[in-house]
Amino acid sequence: MNTVIKAEKISKVYGSKTGAQTVVLKDIDMEVHQGEFVAIMGQSGSGKSTLLYSISGMDTISEGKVIFDGNDITSLSADEVSRVRLQNMGFIFQHSYLLNNLSIEDNIMLPAMKAKKKDKNKIVEQAEALMKQMEISSVAKHAIDQVSGGQLQRAAICRALMNNPKVLFADEPTGALNRSTTGEVMDLLNEIHREGTTIVLVTHDAKVAARADRIVYLADGQIEDECRLGRYEKSEKEDREQKTDEWLKKRGF
């Protein structure tokens, strides 16, 4: 299985070498394979979001290196890393961060327009296909304050997929949603995963983590343990959630 992300001894330290320092990540080795769905969990302050930002090039690391799709992104300039993220990564956050002055459809098309990989007609076709898949075609021309939180997050997923990313990164993508909408969004992410997209997701929700192939558990900025669940099947949902709950309880979560 191909390795799409490889973190080698990465550390993240805030503060100066001569003053007070806060170690957020310490000597982390981690691999994510192509087509895998990895959930990152841990107590608040354990470094899980920092780890996601570090392996995606959104944040710089203090030591170590990150290999993304065979390239050392820690050796690239800020502009070069930004280009890699735009062309090869997709991002979903707790809040959608869609632009107020654009319609839902225009927000979705924006990354592809910036990447300039396709002509306008192809971009429109892809956006329409994604909105149909996410069942938000009816709100394509709406402003972002005219749709529900669940529809906004579906739009954010569409936007993240516009450039056919090698990896989809998600930081608490269901954190602002109710339980019913959380289930709907996770069903969509599992569908995207089954189609072959690699996903790395940070969550504090055990039910969300139970959807992943593998859970990585952080404590004090280090990987403490992993739980391998295998490919998600809806028929195994309750068993996976129970296994995840029991595993997390042993970690003191």
PDB file of C-alpha atoms in Angstrom:
ATOM      1  CA  MET A   1       0.000   0.000   0.000  1.00  0.00           C
ATOM      2  CA  ASN A   2       1.379   3.402  -1.005  1.00  0.00           C
ATOM      3  CA  THR A   3       2.266   5.875   1.734  1.00  0.00           C
ATOM      4  CA  VAL A   4       0.806   9.299   0.976  1.00  0.00           C
ATOM      5  CA  ILE A   5       1.914  11.018   4.229  1.00  0.00           C
ATOM      6  CA  LYS A   6       4.977  10.205   6.285  1.00  0.00           C
ATOM      7  CA  ALA A   7       5.881  12.245   9.356  1.00  0.00           C
ATOM      8  CA  GLU A   8       9.405  11.630  10.610  1.00  0.00           C
ATOM      9  CA  LYS A   9      10.295  12.703  14.153  1.00  0.00           C
ATOM     10  CA  ILE A  10       8.234  15.869  13.945  1.00  0.00           C
ATOM     11  CA  SER A  11       8.084  18.243  16.888  1.00  0.00           C
ATOM     12  CA  LYS A  12       6.316  21.542  17.418  1.00  0.00           C
ATOM     13  CA  VAL A  13       7.503  23.958  20.086  1.00  0.00           C
ATOM     14  CA  TYR A  14       6.109  27.406  20.834  1.00  0.00           C
ATOM     15  CA  GLY A  15       8.340  30.010  22.434  1.00  0.00           C
ATOM     16  CA  SER A  16      11.966  31.015  22.058  1.00  0.00           C
ATOM     17  CA  LYS A  17      14.995  28.865  22.740  1.00  0.00           C
ATOM     18  CA  THR A  18      16.091  31.282  25.449  1.00  0.00           C
ATOM     19  CA  GLY A  19      12.673  31.798  27.061  1.00  0.00           C
ATOM     20  CA  ALA A  20       9.676  29.721  28.163  1.00  0.00           C
ATOM     21  CA  GLN A  21       8.720  26.967  25.752  1.00  0.00           C
ATOM     22  CA  THR A  22       5.589  24.907  25.235  1.00  0.00           C
ATOM     23  CA  VAL A  23       6.070  21.532  23.560  1.00  0.00           C
ATOM     24  CA  VAL A  24       2.919  20.678  21.578  1.00  0.00           C
ATOM     25  CA  LEU A  25       4.252  17.763  19.510  1.00  0.00           C
ATOM     26  CA  LYS A  26       7.277  15.641  20.345  1.00  0.00           C
ATOM     27  CA  ASP A  27       9.142  13.216  18.045  1.00  0.00           C
ATOM     28  CA  ILE A  28       6.065  11.929  16.215  1.00  0.00           C
ATOM     29  CA  ASP A  29       6.435   9.234  13.565  1.00  0.00           C
ATOM     30  CA  MET A  30       3.264   8.628  11.587  1.00  0.00           C
ATOM     31  CA  GLU A  31       2.220   7.227   8.226  1.00  0.00           C
ATOM     32  CA  VAL A  32      -1.032   7.504   6.309  1.00  0.00           C
ATOM     33  CA  HIS A  33      -1.559   5.140   3.402  1.00  0.00           C
ATOM     34  CA  GLN A  34      -3.365   5.929   0.189  1.00  0.00           C
ATOM     35  CA  GLY A  35      -7.092   5.228   0.528  1.00  0.00           C
ATOM     36  CA  GLU A  36      -6.974   5.095   4.333  1.00  0.00           C
ATOM     37  CA  PHE A  37      -9.340   6.876   6.727  1.00  0.00           C
ATOM     38  CA  VAL A  38      -7.481   7.931   9.885  1.00  0.00           C
ATOM     39  CA  ALA A  39      -9.089   9.626  12.899  1.00  0.00           C
ATOM     40  CA  ILE A  40      -6.909  11.543  15.366  1.00  0.00           C
ATOM     41  CA  MET A  41      -8.183  11.719  18.939  1.00  0.00           C
ATOM     42  CA  GLY A  42      -6.960  12.854  22.352  1.00  0.00           C
ATOM     43  CA  GLN A  43      -7.829  15.032  25.283  1.00  0.00           C
ATOM     44  CA  SER A  44      -8.111  18.787  24.791  1.00  0.00           C
ATOM     45  CA  GLY A  45      -4.586  20.173  24.461  1.00  0.00           C
ATOM     46  CA  SER A  46      -3.074  16.848  23.393  1.00  0.00           C
ATOM     47  CA  GLY A  47      -1.892  18.314  20.077  1.00  0.00           C
ATOM     48  CA  LYS A  48      -4.311  16.609  17.679  1.00  0.00           C
ATOM     49  CA  SER A  49      -5.211  19.701  15.628  1.00  0.00           C
ATOM     50  CA  THR A  50      -1.568  20.801  15.612  1.00  0.00           C
ATOM     51  CA  LEU A  51      -0.630  17.380  14.235  1.00  0.00           C
ATOM     52  CA  LEU A  52      -3.184  17.721  11.436  1.00  0.00           C
ATOM     53  CA  TYR A  53      -1.967  21.226  10.572  1.00  0.00           C
ATOM     54  CA  SER A  54       1.652  20.029  10.653  1.00  0.00           C
ATOM     55  CA  ILE A  55       1.235  17.061   8.310  1.00  0.00           C
ATOM     56  CA  SER A  56      -0.816  19.157   5.883  1.00  0.00           C
ATOM     57  CA  GLY A  57       1.689  22.011   5.738  1.00  0.00           C
ATOM     58  CA  MET A  58      -0.749  24.502   7.269  1.00  0.00           C
ATOM     59  CA  ASP A  59       1.651  24.987  10.169  1.00  0.00           C
ATOM     60  CA  THR A  60       5.432  24.840  10.291  1.00  0.00           C
ATOM     61  CA  ILE A  61       7.184  22.308  12.500  1.00  0.00           C
ATOM     62  CA  SER A  62      10.155  22.870  14.780  1.00  0.00           C
ATOM     63  CA  GLU A  63      11.967  19.630  13.973  1.00  0.00           C
ATOM     64  CA  GLY A  64      11.624  16.621  11.680  1.00  0.00           C
ATOM     65  CA  LYS A  65      10.104  16.440   8.230  1.00  0.00           C
ATOM     66  CA  VAL A  66       6.844  15.624   6.483  1.00  0.00           C
ATOM     67  CA  ILE A  67       6.787  13.683   3.224  1.00  0.00           C
ATOM     68  CA  PHE A  68       3.582  14.249   1.232  1.00  0.00           C
ATOM     69  CA  ASP A  69       3.074  12.146  -1.881  1.00  0.00           C
ATOM     70  CA  GLY A  70       6.823  11.513  -2.067  1.00  0.00           C
ATOM     71  CA  ASN A  71       7.884  15.140  -1.595  1.00  0.00           C
ATOM     72  CA  ASP A  72       9.404  16.739   1.507  1.00  0.00           C
ATOM     73  CA  ILE A  73       7.002  19.644   2.024  1.00  0.00           C
ATOM     74  CA  THR A  74       8.974  20.892   5.018  1.00  0.00           C
ATOM     75  CA  SER A  75      11.773  21.899   2.618  1.00  0.00           C
ATOM     76  CA  LEU A  76       9.475  24.007   0.411  1.00  0.00           C
ATOM     77  CA  SER A  77       8.864  27.739   0.543  1.00  0.00           C
ATOM     78  CA  ALA A  78       5.563  29.059   1.912  1.00  0.00           C
ATOM     79  CA  ASP A  79       4.309  29.751  -1.626  1.00  0.00           C
ATOM     80  CA  GLU A  80       5.265  26.259  -2.787  1.00  0.00           C
ATOM     81  CA  VAL A  81       3.497  24.632   0.162  1.00  0.00           C
ATOM     82  CA  SER A  82       0.406  26.742  -0.522  1.00  0.00           C
ATOM     83  CA  ARG A  83       0.398  25.469  -4.092  1.00  0.00           C
ATOM     84  CA  VAL A  84       0.663  21.853  -2.928  1.00  0.00           C
ATOM     85  CA  ARG A  85      -2.249  22.378  -0.562  1.00  0.00           C
ATOM     86  CA  LEU A  86      -4.394  24.018  -3.232  1.00  0.00           C
ATOM     87  CA  GLN A  87      -3.757  21.359  -5.863  1.00  0.00           C
ATOM     88  CA  ASN A  88      -3.465  18.169  -3.795  1.00  0.00           C
ATOM     89  CA  MET A  89      -5.278  18.662  -0.487  1.00  0.00           C
ATOM     90  CA  GLY A  90      -8.817  19.441   0.602  1.00  0.00           C
ATOM     91  CA  PHE A  91      -9.822  20.935   3.959  1.00  0.00           C
ATOM     92  CA  ILE A  92     -12.987  20.868   6.051  1.00  0.00           C
ATOM     93  CA  PHE A  93     -13.207  22.656   9.397  1.00  0.00           C
ATOM     94  CA  GLN A  94     -15.708  22.880  12.247  1.00  0.00           C
ATOM     95  CA  HIS A  95     -17.078  26.050  10.655  1.00  0.00           C
ATOM     96  CA  SER A  96     -17.491  26.212   6.904  1.00  0.00           C
ATOM     97  CA  TYR A  97     -15.570  29.486   6.351  1.00  0.00           C
ATOM     98  CA  LEU A  98     -17.490  30.194   3.160  1.00  0.00           C
ATOM     99  CA  LEU A  99     -17.296  33.753   1.814  1.00  0.00           C
ATOM    100  CA  ASN A 100     -20.284  36.001   2.531  1.00  0.00           C
ATOM    101  CA  ASN A 101     -20.155  37.780  -0.820  1.00  0.00           C
ATOM    102  CA  LEU A 102     -20.363  34.580  -2.893  1.00  0.00           C
ATOM    103  CA  SER A 103     -23.195  32.156  -3.528  1.00  0.00           C
ATOM    104  CA  ILE A 104     -22.943  28.543  -2.399  1.00  0.00           C
ATOM    105  CA  GLU A 105     -21.986  27.474  -5.918  1.00  0.00           C
ATOM    106  CA  ASP A 106     -19.372  30.193  -6.343  1.00  0.00           C
ATOM    107  CA  ASN A 107     -17.822  29.314  -2.988  1.00  0.00           C
ATOM    108  CA  ILE A 108     -17.560  25.703  -4.084  1.00  0.00           C
ATOM    109  CA  MET A 109     -15.923  26.598  -7.404  1.00  0.00           C
ATOM    110  CA  LEU A 110     -13.390  29.012  -5.899  1.00  0.00           C
ATOM    111  CA  PRO A 111     -10.498  26.540  -5.251  1.00  0.00           C
ATOM    112  CA  ALA A 112     -10.715  25.201  -8.803  1.00  0.00           C
ATOM    113  CA  MET A 113     -10.788  28.712 -10.234  1.00  0.00           C
ATOM    114  CA  LYS A 114      -7.668  29.590  -8.230  1.00  0.00           C
ATOM    115  CA  ALA A 115      -5.875  26.376  -9.251  1.00  0.00           C
ATOM    116  CA  LYS A 116      -6.571  27.045 -12.951  1.00  0.00           C
ATOM    117  CA  LYS A 117      -6.436  23.337 -13.778  1.00  0.00           C
ATOM    118  CA  LYS A 118      -9.654  23.312 -15.823  1.00  0.00           C
ATOM    119  CA  ASP A 119     -11.691  25.671 -17.959  1.00  0.00           C
ATOM    120  CA  LYS A 120     -14.771  27.373 -16.520  1.00  0.00           C
ATOM    121  CA  ASN A 121     -17.260  24.947 -18.112  1.00  0.00           C
ATOM    122  CA  LYS A 122     -15.505  21.916 -16.618  1.00  0.00           C
ATOM    123  CA  ILE A 123     -15.406  23.596 -13.214  1.00  0.00           C
ATOM    124  CA  VAL A 124     -19.121  24.347 -13.340  1.00  0.00           C
ATOM    125  CA  GLU A 125     -19.879  20.756 -14.366  1.00  0.00           C
ATOM    126  CA  GLN A 126     -17.837  19.364 -11.483  1.00  0.00           C
ATOM    127  CA  ALA A 127     -19.430  21.731  -8.970  1.00  0.00           C
ATOM    128  CA  GLU A 128     -22.895  20.744 -10.152  1.00  0.00           C
ATOM    129  CA  ALA A 129     -22.037  17.046  -9.914  1.00  0.00           C
ATOM    130  CA  LEU A 130     -20.703  17.458  -6.376  1.00  0.00           C
ATOM    131  CA  MET A 131     -23.715  19.483  -5.254  1.00  0.00           C
ATOM    132  CA  LYS A 132     -25.986  16.785  -6.665  1.00  0.00           C
ATOM    133  CA  GLN A 133     -24.021  14.104  -4.789  1.00  0.00           C
ATOM    134  CA  MET A 134     -24.237  16.134  -1.565  1.00  0.00           C
ATOM    135  CA  GLU A 135     -27.918  16.914  -2.193  1.00  0.00           C
ATOM    136  CA  ILE A 136     -27.576  20.710  -2.133  1.00  0.00           C
ATOM    137  CA  SER A 137     -28.300  21.524  -5.783  1.00  0.00           C
ATOM    138  CA  SER A 138     -31.458  23.369  -4.735  1.00  0.00           C
ATOM    139  CA  VAL A 139     -29.445  25.971  -2.788  1.00  0.00           C
ATOM    140  CA  ALA A 140     -26.670  26.516  -5.349  1.00  0.00           C
ATOM    141  CA  LYS A 141     -27.567  30.170  -5.923  1.00  0.00           C
ATOM    142  CA  HIS A 142     -28.351  30.916  -2.275  1.00  0.00           C
ATOM    143  CA  ALA A 143     -26.238  33.158  -0.065  1.00  0.00           C
ATOM    144  CA  ILE A 144     -24.552  31.411   2.835  1.00  0.00           C
ATOM    145  CA  ASP A 145     -26.931  32.979   5.373  1.00  0.00           C
ATOM    146  CA  GLN A 146     -29.907  31.438   3.565  1.00  0.00           C
ATOM    147  CA  VAL A 147     -29.042  27.781   4.222  1.00  0.00           C
ATOM    148  CA  SER A 148     -28.776  25.483   7.239  1.00  0.00           C
ATOM    149  CA  GLY A 149     -25.598  24.520   9.087  1.00  0.00           C
ATOM    150  CA  GLY A 150     -25.768  21.047   7.594  1.00  0.00           C
ATOM    151  CA  GLN A 151     -26.061  22.462   4.076  1.00  0.00           C
ATOM    152  CA  LEU A 152     -23.099  24.752   4.734  1.00  0.00           C
ATOM    153  CA  GLN A 153     -20.978  21.799   5.785  1.00  0.00           C
ATOM    154  CA  ARG A 154     -22.047  19.847   2.702  1.00  0.00           C
ATOM    155  CA  ALA A 155     -20.994  22.844   0.622  1.00  0.00           C
ATOM    156  CA  ALA A 156     -17.660  22.884   2.451  1.00  0.00           C
ATOM    157  CA  ILE A 157     -17.164  19.215   1.531  1.00  0.00           C
ATOM    158  CA  CYS A 158     -17.924  20.023  -2.120  1.00  0.00           C
ATOM    159  CA  ARG A 159     -15.408  22.863  -2.022  1.00  0.00           C
ATOM    160  CA  ALA A 160     -12.757  20.599  -0.497  1.00  0.00           C
ATOM    161  CA  LEU A 161     -13.226  18.037  -3.283  1.00  0.00           C
ATOM    162  CA  MET A 162     -13.141  20.446  -6.236  1.00  0.00           C
ATOM    163  CA  ASN A 163      -9.458  19.838  -7.060  1.00  0.00           C
ATOM    164  CA  ASN A 164      -9.686  16.050  -6.604  1.00  0.00           C
ATOM    165  CA  PRO A 165      -7.369  16.058  -3.564  1.00  0.00           C
ATOM    166  CA  LYS A 166      -5.033  13.210  -2.740  1.00  0.00           C
ATOM    167  CA  VAL A 167      -5.934  13.734   0.931  1.00  0.00           C
ATOM    168  CA  LEU A 168      -8.983  15.289   2.559  1.00  0.00           C
ATOM    169  CA  PHE A 169      -8.133  16.835   5.940  1.00  0.00           C
ATOM    170  CA  ALA A 170     -10.963  17.502   8.396  1.00  0.00           C
ATOM    171  CA  ASP A 171     -10.672  19.282  11.747  1.00  0.00           C
ATOM    172  CA  GLU A 172     -13.759  18.646  13.911  1.00  0.00           C
ATOM    173  CA  PRO A 173     -16.021  18.719  10.822  1.00  0.00           C
ATOM    174  CA  THR A 174     -19.097  17.791  12.873  1.00  0.00           C
ATOM    175  CA  GLY A 175     -18.267  19.814  15.981  1.00  0.00           C
ATOM    176  CA  ALA A 176     -20.946  22.447  15.338  1.00  0.00           C
ATOM    177  CA  LEU A 177     -23.640  20.016  14.140  1.00  0.00           C
ATOM    178  CA  ASN A 178     -26.414  18.161  15.961  1.00  0.00           C
ATOM    179  CA  ARG A 179     -26.353  14.378  16.188  1.00  0.00           C
ATOM    180  CA  SER A 180     -28.666  13.784  13.223  1.00  0.00           C
ATOM    181  CA  THR A 181     -26.737  16.110  10.907  1.00  0.00           C
ATOM    182  CA  THR A 182     -23.454  14.655  12.171  1.00  0.00           C
ATOM    183  CA  GLY A 183     -24.617  11.234  11.013  1.00  0.00           C
ATOM    184  CA  GLU A 184     -25.547  12.603   7.593  1.00  0.00           C
ATOM    185  CA  VAL A 185     -22.179  14.316   7.140  1.00  0.00           C
ATOM    186  CA  MET A 186     -20.291  11.205   8.240  1.00  0.00           C
ATOM    187  CA  ASP A 187     -22.316   9.086   5.804  1.00  0.00           C
ATOM    188  CA  LEU A 188     -21.119  11.436   3.054  1.00  0.00           C
ATOM    189  CA  LEU A 189     -17.493  11.238   4.199  1.00  0.00           C
ATOM    190  CA  ASN A 190     -17.684   7.447   4.303  1.00  0.00           C
ATOM    191  CA  GLU A 191     -19.088   7.487   0.761  1.00  0.00           C
ATOM    192  CA  ILE A 192     -16.227   9.712  -0.386  1.00  0.00           C
ATOM    193  CA  HIS A 193     -13.783   7.366   1.327  1.00  0.00           C
ATOM    194  CA  ARG A 194     -15.273   4.315  -0.394  1.00  0.00           C
ATOM    195  CA  GLU A 195     -14.695   6.091  -3.700  1.00  0.00           C
ATOM    196  CA  GLY A 196     -10.971   6.139  -2.889  1.00  0.00           C
ATOM    197  CA  THR A 197     -10.238   9.446  -1.155  1.00  0.00           C
ATOM    198  CA  THR A 198      -7.743   9.367   1.711  1.00  0.00           C
ATOM    199  CA  ILE A 199      -9.123  11.112   4.814  1.00  0.00           C
ATOM    200  CA  VAL A 200      -7.382  12.367   7.954  1.00  0.00           C
ATOM    201  CA  LEU A 201      -9.846  13.644  10.532  1.00  0.00           C
ATOM    202  CA  VAL A 202      -9.533  15.191  13.997  1.00  0.00           C
ATOM    203  CA  THR A 203     -12.466  14.636  16.339  1.00  0.00           C
ATOM    204  CA  HIS A 204     -13.447  14.507  20.005  1.00  0.00           C
ATOM    205  CA  ASP A 205     -16.528  12.427  19.124  1.00  0.00           C
ATOM    206  CA  ALA A 206     -16.138   8.667  19.607  1.00  0.00           C
ATOM    207  CA  LYS A 207     -19.027   7.926  17.236  1.00  0.00           C
ATOM    208  CA  VAL A 208     -17.307   9.922  14.501  1.00  0.00           C
ATOM    209  CA  ALA A 209     -13.957   8.208  15.145  1.00  0.00           C
ATOM    210  CA  ALA A 210     -15.668   4.810  14.916  1.00  0.00           C
ATOM    211  CA  ARG A 211     -16.217   5.501  11.205  1.00  0.00           C
ATOM    212  CA  ALA A 212     -12.450   5.491  10.512  1.00  0.00           C
ATOM    213  CA  ASP A 213     -10.222   2.585   9.487  1.00  0.00           C
ATOM    214  CA  ARG A 214      -7.755   3.512  12.216  1.00  0.00           C
ATOM    215  CA  ILE A 215      -7.733   5.771  15.278  1.00  0.00           C
ATOM    216  CA  VAL A 216      -4.517   7.454  16.411  1.00  0.00           C
ATOM    217  CA  TYR A 217      -4.604   8.568  20.050  1.00  0.00           C
ATOM    218  CA  LEU A 218      -2.442  11.470  21.213  1.00  0.00           C
ATOM    219  CA  ALA A 219      -1.422  12.290  24.778  1.00  0.00           C
ATOM    220  CA  ASP A 220       0.930  15.120  25.730  1.00  0.00           C
ATOM    221  CA  GLY A 221       1.977  15.660  22.128  1.00  0.00           C
ATOM    222  CA  GLN A 222       2.913  12.052  21.441  1.00  0.00           C
ATOM    223  CA  ILE A 223       1.154   9.087  19.858  1.00  0.00           C
ATOM    224  CA  GLU A 224       0.169   6.892  22.776  1.00  0.00           C
ATOM    225  CA  ASP A 225      -1.745   4.142  20.975  1.00  0.00           C
ATOM    226  CA  GLU A 226      -3.642   3.131  17.846  1.00  0.00           C
ATOM    227  CA  CYS A 227      -6.865   1.217  17.268  1.00  0.00           C
ATOM    228  CA  ARG A 228      -7.389  -0.532  13.935  1.00  0.00           C
ATOM    229  CA  LEU A 229     -11.059  -0.950  13.054  1.00  0.00           C
ATOM    230  CA  GLY A 230     -10.861  -1.795   9.354  1.00  0.00           C
ATOM    231  CA  ARG A 231     -13.165  -0.547   6.623  1.00  0.00           C
ATOM    232  CA  TYR A 232     -16.470   0.854   7.862  1.00  0.00           C
ATOM    233  CA  GLU A 233     -19.658  -1.064   7.163  1.00  0.00           C
ATOM    234  CA  LYS A 234     -23.003   0.366   8.212  1.00  0.00           C
ATOM    235  CA  SER A 235     -24.149  -3.026   9.505  1.00  0.00           C
ATOM    236  CA  GLU A 236     -21.275  -2.955  12.029  1.00  0.00           C
ATOM    237  CA  LYS A 237     -21.937   0.597  13.252  1.00  0.00           C
ATOM    238  CA  GLU A 238     -23.035  -0.261  16.808  1.00  0.00           C
ATOM    239  CA  ASP A 239     -20.281  -2.840  17.323  1.00  0.00           C
ATOM    240  CA  ARG A 240     -17.643  -0.389  16.111  1.00  0.00           C
ATOM    241  CA  GLU A 241     -18.961   2.351  18.385  1.00  0.00           C
ATOM    242  CA  GLN A 242     -18.914   0.002  21.375  1.00  0.00           C
ATOM    243  CA  LYS A 243     -15.372  -1.147  20.585  1.00  0.00           C
ATOM    244  CA  THR A 244     -14.244   2.465  20.201  1.00  0.00           C
ATOM    245  CA  ASP A 245     -15.880   3.500  23.490  1.00  0.00           C
ATOM    246  CA  GLU A 246     -14.221   0.655  25.376  1.00  0.00           C
ATOM    247  CA  TRP A 247     -10.821   1.393  23.808  1.00  0.00           C
ATOM    248  CA  LEU A 248     -11.080   5.104  24.654  1.00  0.00           C
ATOM    249  CA  LYS A 249     -12.108   4.410  28.240  1.00  0.00           C
ATOM    250  CA  LYS A 250      -8.901   2.434  28.711  1.00  0.00           C
ATOM    251  CA  ARG A 251      -7.021   5.556  27.590  1.00  0.00           C
ATOM    252  CA  GLY A 252      -8.873   7.647  30.164  1.00  0.00           C
ATOM    253  CA  PHE A 253     -10.852   9.543  27.516  1.00  0.00           C
TER     254      PHE A 253
END
